[in-house]
Amino acid sequence: MTGPGTGFLYPFIDGDERDGAGLLDDLAGSAAAKQADSHRLRAATLQACSGEIGRAADALVRRFGAGGRLFAFGNGGSATDADAFVSLFARPPRGRALPARSFLADQAVVSALGNDVGFDLVFSRQVIAYGSAQDVAAAFSTSGSSANVLRGLAEARRRGLLTLGWTGYGGGDMATSGVVDHLFVVESSSVHRIQETQDAVATALWVEVQRRMADE
Amino acid sequence: MGGRAGHRAGAGAEAALPDAGPFRDLATTALALARRFRGGGTLWCVSPAWPWHARHVAVEFVHPVVVGTRALPAVSAEGPDVVAALRVGARPGDMVLALGPAGDATVADVMRRAPTWGLRTVWIGAGPRPGPGAADHVLWAGGDEGVTAFDGGLVLVYHVLWELVHVCLEHPGLLVEETVPDAAAVCVTCADQGTVAEVVALLSGNRASVRAGGVLEEVDVTLVDVPAPGGLVLVHAGSAVAVVQDGAP
């Protein structure tokens, strides 16, 4: 019954097991360890990325100042990270609201493009439709190698948009693509820990943008 | 999960590790959800304030990132009337996981009504905690609610919850199915305590059809100024004894 993902971490107990107390202790201990891992990775990544966060914030402030807009995209959980990033800018918990939109927001557009031209092009085609040279494209991928994300970034670069990329696993293809102006790499092989830390970096970037705009 | 001790965005791991309570709550919640999944239940995910979190939780269960992990039914319920969507869509034995701050009136409403539909409830959020009894399971992160919703703090809570649910599913002996009330066998409102029920229809002769614990039954409403269908009443021994006002069961 032990599954491939987690079974090695926990004692195997047979189907007649009835006392859940031991399991709950194990689970609570595991949860505490995961949180500690996540916090360590977050702190290390924020430190490693601090210079890039500052440079990206400077560039974003210039783009917004010139009338640019922010577009974000990703797949699956990373799609929701893109949505969160957009929400942080467009409907911020505090500070100044800025124009931002997710390329996942419209099911009709995503499914039309996916069906007619292929899922690899669902983001690049939206860059073509909506993007202009003063805008910003922000892409989230835990592997850094999602084809549609990379094509979206490449199209954005071709059209003069500022490009931001979040990746994990040593950077993946995103790190070698040469189309990302500001790259944030989370050095982990856990999809979950990567996503949590990408969100922390994205939020730190938003904080820096807000700080610069408040100083203007 | 920063919980009682709390943590701040960017804080070092050792700086503010919370006490064991929140982790134990997480484990207990995972076991409860695993039991319901084992019984065929669906997890409904709701987040009016942070809709992307509801979608993230749902996709986590439906399309797991760990290869070989089974897909489990989870749905993000969105739209202008989440209560109506759950009322018609959810079945007794399902679960609802809501994400939102303690002051989220829609989440509070869902948490209050869901037991009448036979759902187990989980509320995940950050900032000031909701009051006791706000949900079957309350998982709370520390920090500023406005920022923790974005900086990975809440994501960590449901990532770990997802993983623990799958660990629990590897322990079949502990997944004894909870009994979902059977309308023919029991009267769920005859227990010693009052039970919150949702009015389904007003009938003649000071009677009303109500739903409690996912089960429909007819009760006497002579004692109360019975609300329209959708309203909540407190039922005891076959009679509605009080009307439940918003925010004050």
XYZ file of C-alpha atoms in Angstrom:
465
model
C 0.000 0.000 0.000
C 2.946 2.313 0.405
C 2.964 4.788 -2.457
C 6.064 5.893 -4.277
C 5.947 9.489 -3.128
C 5.993 9.450 0.616
C 6.075 5.881 1.871
C 9.787 5.794 2.547
C 9.380 8.562 5.092
C 6.920 6.778 7.291
C 6.721 3.451 9.100
C 4.630 0.890 7.263
C 1.772 -0.287 9.361
C -0.675 -2.918 8.213
C -4.352 -2.592 7.383
C -5.396 -3.684 10.858
C -3.882 -0.549 12.303
C -6.438 1.186 14.506
C -4.518 3.585 16.747
C -3.904 6.793 14.853
C -1.921 8.569 17.577
C 1.458 7.365 16.318
C 0.656 8.367 12.784
C -0.514 11.812 13.863
C 2.759 12.315 15.758
C 4.724 11.334 12.649
C 2.651 13.627 10.459
C 3.036 16.583 12.826
C 6.801 16.023 12.918
C 6.925 15.812 9.143
C 4.916 19.019 8.805
C 7.296 20.843 11.142
C 10.281 19.627 9.121
C 8.695 20.746 5.838
C 8.047 24.188 7.247
C 11.635 24.454 8.453
C 12.870 23.400 4.986
C 10.603 25.928 3.321
C 11.729 28.757 5.580
C 15.405 27.912 5.100
C 15.029 27.837 1.330
C 13.082 31.069 1.377
C 15.689 32.898 3.437
C 18.582 31.617 1.323
C 16.829 32.415 -1.957
C 15.766 35.905 -0.916
C 19.357 36.611 0.020
C 20.748 35.170 -3.212
C 18.200 37.072 -5.324
C 18.261 40.385 -3.483
C 20.392 42.182 -6.085
C 18.296 40.904 -8.978
C 15.084 41.819 -7.143
C 16.342 45.398 -6.816
C 17.323 45.625 -10.491
C 13.994 44.144 -11.595
C 12.123 46.583 -9.358
C 13.979 49.523 -10.935
C 13.079 48.235 -14.398
C 9.451 47.617 -13.475
C 9.063 51.120 -12.068
C 10.426 52.547 -15.324
C 8.033 50.411 -17.371
C 4.979 51.314 -15.294
C 6.063 54.953 -15.405
C 6.085 54.789 -19.216
C 2.545 53.402 -19.292
C 3.543 49.742 -19.418
C 1.416 46.889 -18.153
C 2.325 43.597 -16.504
C 1.281 40.225 -17.955
C 1.909 36.930 -16.141
C 1.622 33.261 -17.056
C 2.473 29.689 -16.045
C 0.874 26.221 -15.913
C -0.976 24.386 -13.149
C 0.116 25.538 -9.685
C 2.427 28.019 -11.400
C -0.620 29.420 -13.215
C -2.047 30.223 -9.803
C 1.274 31.794 -8.800
C 0.992 33.999 -11.886
C -2.569 34.888 -10.864
C -1.389 35.742 -7.340
C 1.420 37.959 -8.715
C -1.045 39.807 -10.931
C -3.471 40.262 -8.045
C -0.679 41.684 -5.892
C -0.091 44.436 -8.451
C -3.634 45.100 -9.645
C -5.464 44.723 -6.309
C -2.720 45.220 -3.732
C -3.324 44.705 0.002
C -1.770 48.164 0.415
C -0.048 50.765 -1.715
C -0.605 51.659 -5.326
C -2.611 49.547 -7.801
C -0.845 48.930 -11.103
C -2.106 47.514 -14.419
C -1.561 43.751 -14.451
C -3.352 40.817 -16.047
C -2.988 37.045 -16.133
C -2.873 35.136 -19.417
C -4.885 32.415 -17.663
C -7.823 34.695 -16.898
C -9.912 34.047 -19.985
C -10.874 30.413 -20.571
C -12.268 31.218 -23.997
C -8.956 32.670 -25.160
C -6.840 29.902 -23.597
C -8.995 27.082 -24.959
C -9.355 28.696 -28.392
C -5.587 29.053 -28.759
C -4.916 25.609 -27.292
C -7.368 23.983 -29.617
C -6.562 25.891 -32.795
C -2.809 26.502 -32.703
C -1.624 24.221 -29.891
C -0.999 24.511 -26.171
C 2.638 25.465 -26.728
C 1.433 28.758 -28.158
C -1.237 29.786 -25.643
C 1.018 32.420 -24.049
C 3.072 33.593 -27.038
C -0.093 34.277 -29.025
C -1.402 36.414 -26.165
C 1.893 38.315 -26.093
C 1.321 39.049 -29.783
C -2.297 40.063 -29.215
C -1.874 42.207 -26.107
C 1.775 43.100 -25.664
C 3.587 46.251 -26.650
C 7.192 47.311 -26.232
C 6.774 49.101 -22.904
C 5.049 46.142 -21.200
C 6.371 43.412 -18.899
C 6.016 39.609 -19.194
C 6.397 37.563 -15.996
C 6.637 33.765 -16.303
C 6.481 31.098 -13.594
C 7.735 27.543 -14.066
C 9.137 25.140 -11.460
C 11.161 23.211 -14.063
C 12.051 26.238 -16.147
C 11.392 24.118 -19.199
C 7.676 24.380 -19.990
C 7.451 24.862 -23.756
C 4.574 27.326 -23.718
C 6.223 29.435 -21.011
C 9.511 29.590 -22.919
C 7.769 30.499 -26.163
C 5.836 33.216 -24.358
C 9.060 34.675 -22.992
C 10.800 34.442 -26.377
C 7.939 36.270 -28.092
C 7.946 38.905 -25.365
C 11.686 39.453 -25.806
C 11.244 39.749 -29.593
C 8.669 42.483 -29.099
C 10.693 44.486 -26.619
C 8.793 43.607 -23.444
C 10.770 43.387 -20.217
C 10.926 39.700 -19.275
C 10.933 38.227 -15.743
C 11.308 34.497 -15.121
C 10.903 32.324 -12.025
C 12.371 28.839 -12.187
C 13.731 26.000 -10.042
C 15.914 22.912 -10.456
C 19.039 24.851 -11.398
C 17.172 27.026 -13.872
C 16.171 24.599 -16.618
C 15.898 25.865 -20.192
C 14.732 29.233 -18.915
C 18.223 29.886 -17.556
C 19.937 29.120 -20.868
C 17.300 30.616 -23.193
C 18.835 34.072 -23.212
C 15.392 35.681 -23.329
C 14.931 36.497 -19.631
C 16.032 39.928 -18.411
C 15.612 39.135 -14.714
C 15.860 35.481 -13.701
C 15.007 34.146 -10.246
C 16.220 30.603 -9.627
C 15.088 28.606 -6.590
C 17.711 25.953 -5.952
C 15.544 23.000 -4.985
C 14.208 19.850 -6.601
C 10.894 19.941 -4.706
C 8.092 21.441 -6.762
C 6.283 22.460 -3.586
C 9.259 24.185 -1.956
C 10.074 25.906 -5.273
C 6.563 27.323 -5.602
C 6.474 28.596 -2.025
C 9.829 30.300 -2.463
C 8.952 31.724 -5.883
C 5.944 33.355 -4.230
C 8.218 34.829 -1.557
C 10.551 36.281 -4.206
C 7.606 37.626 -6.221
C 6.203 39.296 -3.117
C 9.606 40.782 -2.262
C 9.752 42.223 -5.777
C 6.301 43.760 -5.367
C 7.390 45.267 -2.024
C 10.431 46.844 -3.726
C 8.319 48.266 -6.561
C 5.887 49.775 -4.062
C 8.769 51.216 -2.026
C 10.272 52.892 -5.078
C 6.930 54.309 -6.177
C 6.214 55.665 -2.703
C 9.590 57.470 -2.836
C 8.862 59.086 -6.203
C 1.204 27.112 9.966
C 3.237 29.860 11.552
C 0.375 29.558 13.984
C 0.450 30.783 17.520
C 4.082 31.746 17.509
C 3.803 33.271 14.057
C 6.414 34.033 11.454
C 7.229 36.867 9.113
C 7.986 36.819 5.446
C 11.666 36.233 4.999
C 12.281 35.231 8.604
C 14.907 32.588 9.224
C 13.644 29.099 9.852
C 14.872 28.838 13.387
C 13.784 32.336 14.290
C 10.136 31.560 14.833
C 9.293 27.895 14.692
C 5.810 27.583 16.102
C 4.816 25.215 18.848
C 3.551 21.765 17.975
C -0.141 22.736 18.052
C -0.558 23.907 14.464
C 1.288 20.866 13.142
C -0.916 18.549 15.150
C -3.964 20.396 13.772
C -2.618 19.879 10.275
C -2.156 16.150 10.914
C -5.663 15.783 12.344
C -7.127 17.663 9.388
C -5.265 15.449 6.924
C -6.620 12.306 8.556
C -10.177 13.656 8.483
C -9.902 14.555 4.799
C -8.310 11.198 3.936
C -11.258 9.426 5.584
C -13.696 11.387 3.483
C -11.717 10.822 0.263
C -11.638 7.133 1.113
C -15.421 7.234 1.464
C -15.779 8.756 -2.004
C -16.020 12.385 -0.941
C -15.104 15.380 -3.089
C -13.120 18.337 -1.776
C -14.722 21.688 -2.622
C -12.311 24.620 -2.569
C -13.531 28.166 -1.972
C -11.663 31.462 -1.758
C -13.608 34.616 -2.599
C -10.709 36.834 -1.474
C -7.882 34.808 -3.043
C -9.504 32.708 -5.818
C -6.151 31.464 -7.139
C -5.587 29.611 -3.858
C -8.816 27.625 -4.344
C -7.653 26.686 -7.846
C -4.194 25.778 -6.560
C -5.573 23.431 -3.884
C -7.880 21.775 -6.423
C -5.165 21.216 -9.023
C -2.846 19.878 -6.323
C -5.277 17.048 -5.576
C -6.514 16.437 -9.123
C -3.102 16.464 -10.824
C -0.459 15.664 -8.187
C 3.105 16.820 -8.805
C 4.503 13.601 -7.357
C 4.380 11.019 -10.152
C 2.399 7.939 -9.212
C 0.323 9.706 -6.567
C -3.352 9.072 -7.118
C -5.660 11.803 -8.378
C -8.342 12.799 -5.900
C -11.550 14.712 -6.653
C -11.251 18.380 -5.785
C -13.156 21.284 -7.306
C -12.632 25.024 -7.147
C -16.040 26.622 -6.604
C -16.056 30.159 -7.961
C -18.614 32.629 -9.206
C -21.016 35.147 -7.741
C -22.861 32.756 -5.398
C -20.616 30.088 -3.919
C -23.227 29.141 -1.307
C -25.766 28.310 -4.001
C -23.149 26.400 -5.993
C -22.210 24.230 -3.017
C -25.796 23.736 -1.905
C -26.705 22.177 -5.219
C -23.376 20.566 -6.079
C -22.023 19.076 -2.860
C -23.171 15.737 -1.487
C -23.201 14.494 2.107
C -19.757 13.065 2.826
C -17.952 15.758 0.820
C -15.562 18.344 2.269
C -15.218 22.094 1.862
C -11.874 23.841 2.253
C -12.117 27.609 2.342
C -9.251 30.092 2.269
C -9.751 33.611 3.504
C -9.192 36.050 6.360
C -11.219 35.688 9.552
C -13.418 38.592 8.463
C -14.479 36.961 5.194
C -18.285 36.957 5.428
C -18.775 34.552 2.517
C -16.358 32.023 3.988
C -18.022 32.358 7.395
C -21.396 31.729 5.757
C -20.117 28.661 3.921
C -18.530 27.293 7.102
C -21.792 27.835 9.022
C -24.008 26.146 6.421
C -21.756 23.354 5.205
C -22.517 21.039 8.168
C -26.217 21.209 7.266
C -25.286 19.815 3.851
C -23.263 17.014 5.437
C -19.840 18.509 4.693
C -16.719 18.564 6.847
C -15.181 22.034 6.944
C -11.611 23.349 6.825
C -10.727 27.045 7.027
C -7.202 28.136 6.092
C -6.112 31.730 6.556
C -3.702 34.188 8.091
C -3.783 37.169 10.413
C -6.272 37.303 13.305
C -7.937 33.899 13.829
C -11.692 33.324 13.511
C -13.542 32.528 16.721
C -13.766 29.044 18.209
C -16.054 26.681 16.340
C -15.790 28.627 13.095
C -14.995 25.389 11.237
C -14.272 21.734 11.977
C -10.606 22.423 11.268
C -8.912 25.820 11.398
C -5.367 26.041 10.013
C -3.866 29.445 10.553
C -0.606 30.962 9.371
C 1.131 33.765 11.184
C 2.072 37.105 9.739
C 0.155 39.859 8.023
C -2.910 38.370 6.283
C -2.495 40.710 3.323
C 1.057 39.501 2.640
C 0.953 35.871 3.819
C -1.723 35.255 1.186
C 0.897 36.056 -1.455
C 4.353 35.195 -0.113
C 4.022 31.406 -0.058
C 2.935 31.185 3.594
C -0.554 29.876 2.821
C 0.692 27.765 -0.067
C 3.003 25.962 2.352
C 0.037 25.088 4.584
C -1.933 23.388 1.817
C 1.089 21.813 0.174
C 1.869 20.039 3.443
C -1.801 19.219 3.992
C -1.935 17.588 0.544
C 1.121 15.492 1.314
C -0.171 14.397 4.714
C -3.514 13.364 3.195
C -1.628 11.029 0.871
C 0.377 9.597 3.748
C -2.878 8.921 5.618
C -4.280 7.142 2.565
C -1.424 4.640 2.949
C -2.867 3.631 6.334
C -6.162 1.965 5.434
C -6.742 0.695 8.962
C -7.076 4.280 10.147
C -9.476 5.298 7.426
C -12.621 3.814 8.866
C -15.323 5.663 7.058
C -17.318 8.134 8.977
C -20.981 7.329 9.039
C -22.948 9.620 6.803
C -26.430 9.968 8.260
C -29.052 7.790 6.646
C -32.396 9.537 6.472
C -34.324 6.348 7.040
C -32.342 5.225 10.044
C -31.831 8.208 12.307
C -33.293 11.500 13.267
C -30.302 13.803 13.340
C -32.088 16.534 15.248
C -33.260 14.413 18.192
C -29.942 14.468 19.979
C -29.610 16.305 23.248
C -28.111 19.370 21.634
C -29.667 21.709 19.096
C -28.572 21.207 15.508
C -28.206 23.908 12.894
C -30.434 23.205 9.904
C -31.058 25.002 6.636
C -34.661 25.691 5.662
C -35.470 23.998 2.357
C -39.205 24.649 2.027
C -42.076 25.992 4.093
C -44.939 23.532 4.458
C -48.494 23.942 5.688
C -49.467 23.554 9.330
C -46.436 25.288 10.851
C -44.123 22.707 9.374
C -40.963 23.151 7.327
C -38.629 20.894 5.447
C -35.058 21.434 6.648
C -31.687 19.887 5.951
C -29.282 19.004 8.777
C -26.152 16.924 8.418
C -27.060 16.421 4.773
C -30.381 14.818 5.664
C -33.805 16.253 4.869
C -36.424 16.153 7.550
C -39.664 17.839 8.486
C -39.783 19.926 11.637
C -42.293 22.008 13.547
C -41.757 25.774 13.267
C -44.493 27.016 15.625
C -41.934 28.491 18.022
C -40.031 30.674 15.568
C -40.558 33.328 12.956
C -39.379 30.911 10.324
C -37.000 32.375 7.722
C -37.392 31.913 3.986
C -35.734 28.897 2.320
C -31.969 29.228 2.710
C -32.294 30.607 6.247
C -30.800 28.752 9.197
C -32.658 27.540 12.280
C -31.613 25.715 15.403
C -33.550 22.457 15.655
C -34.084 20.362 18.773
C -36.268 17.324 19.129
C -38.138 17.895 15.905
C -38.844 21.571 16.487
C -37.121 24.715 15.293
C -36.322 26.536 18.544
C -34.410 29.566 17.271
C -33.460 31.394 14.114
C -29.704 31.492 13.503
C -28.609 35.014 12.629
C -25.618 35.699 10.400
C -22.458 35.431 12.395
C -24.162 34.215 15.573
C -25.207 30.580 15.612
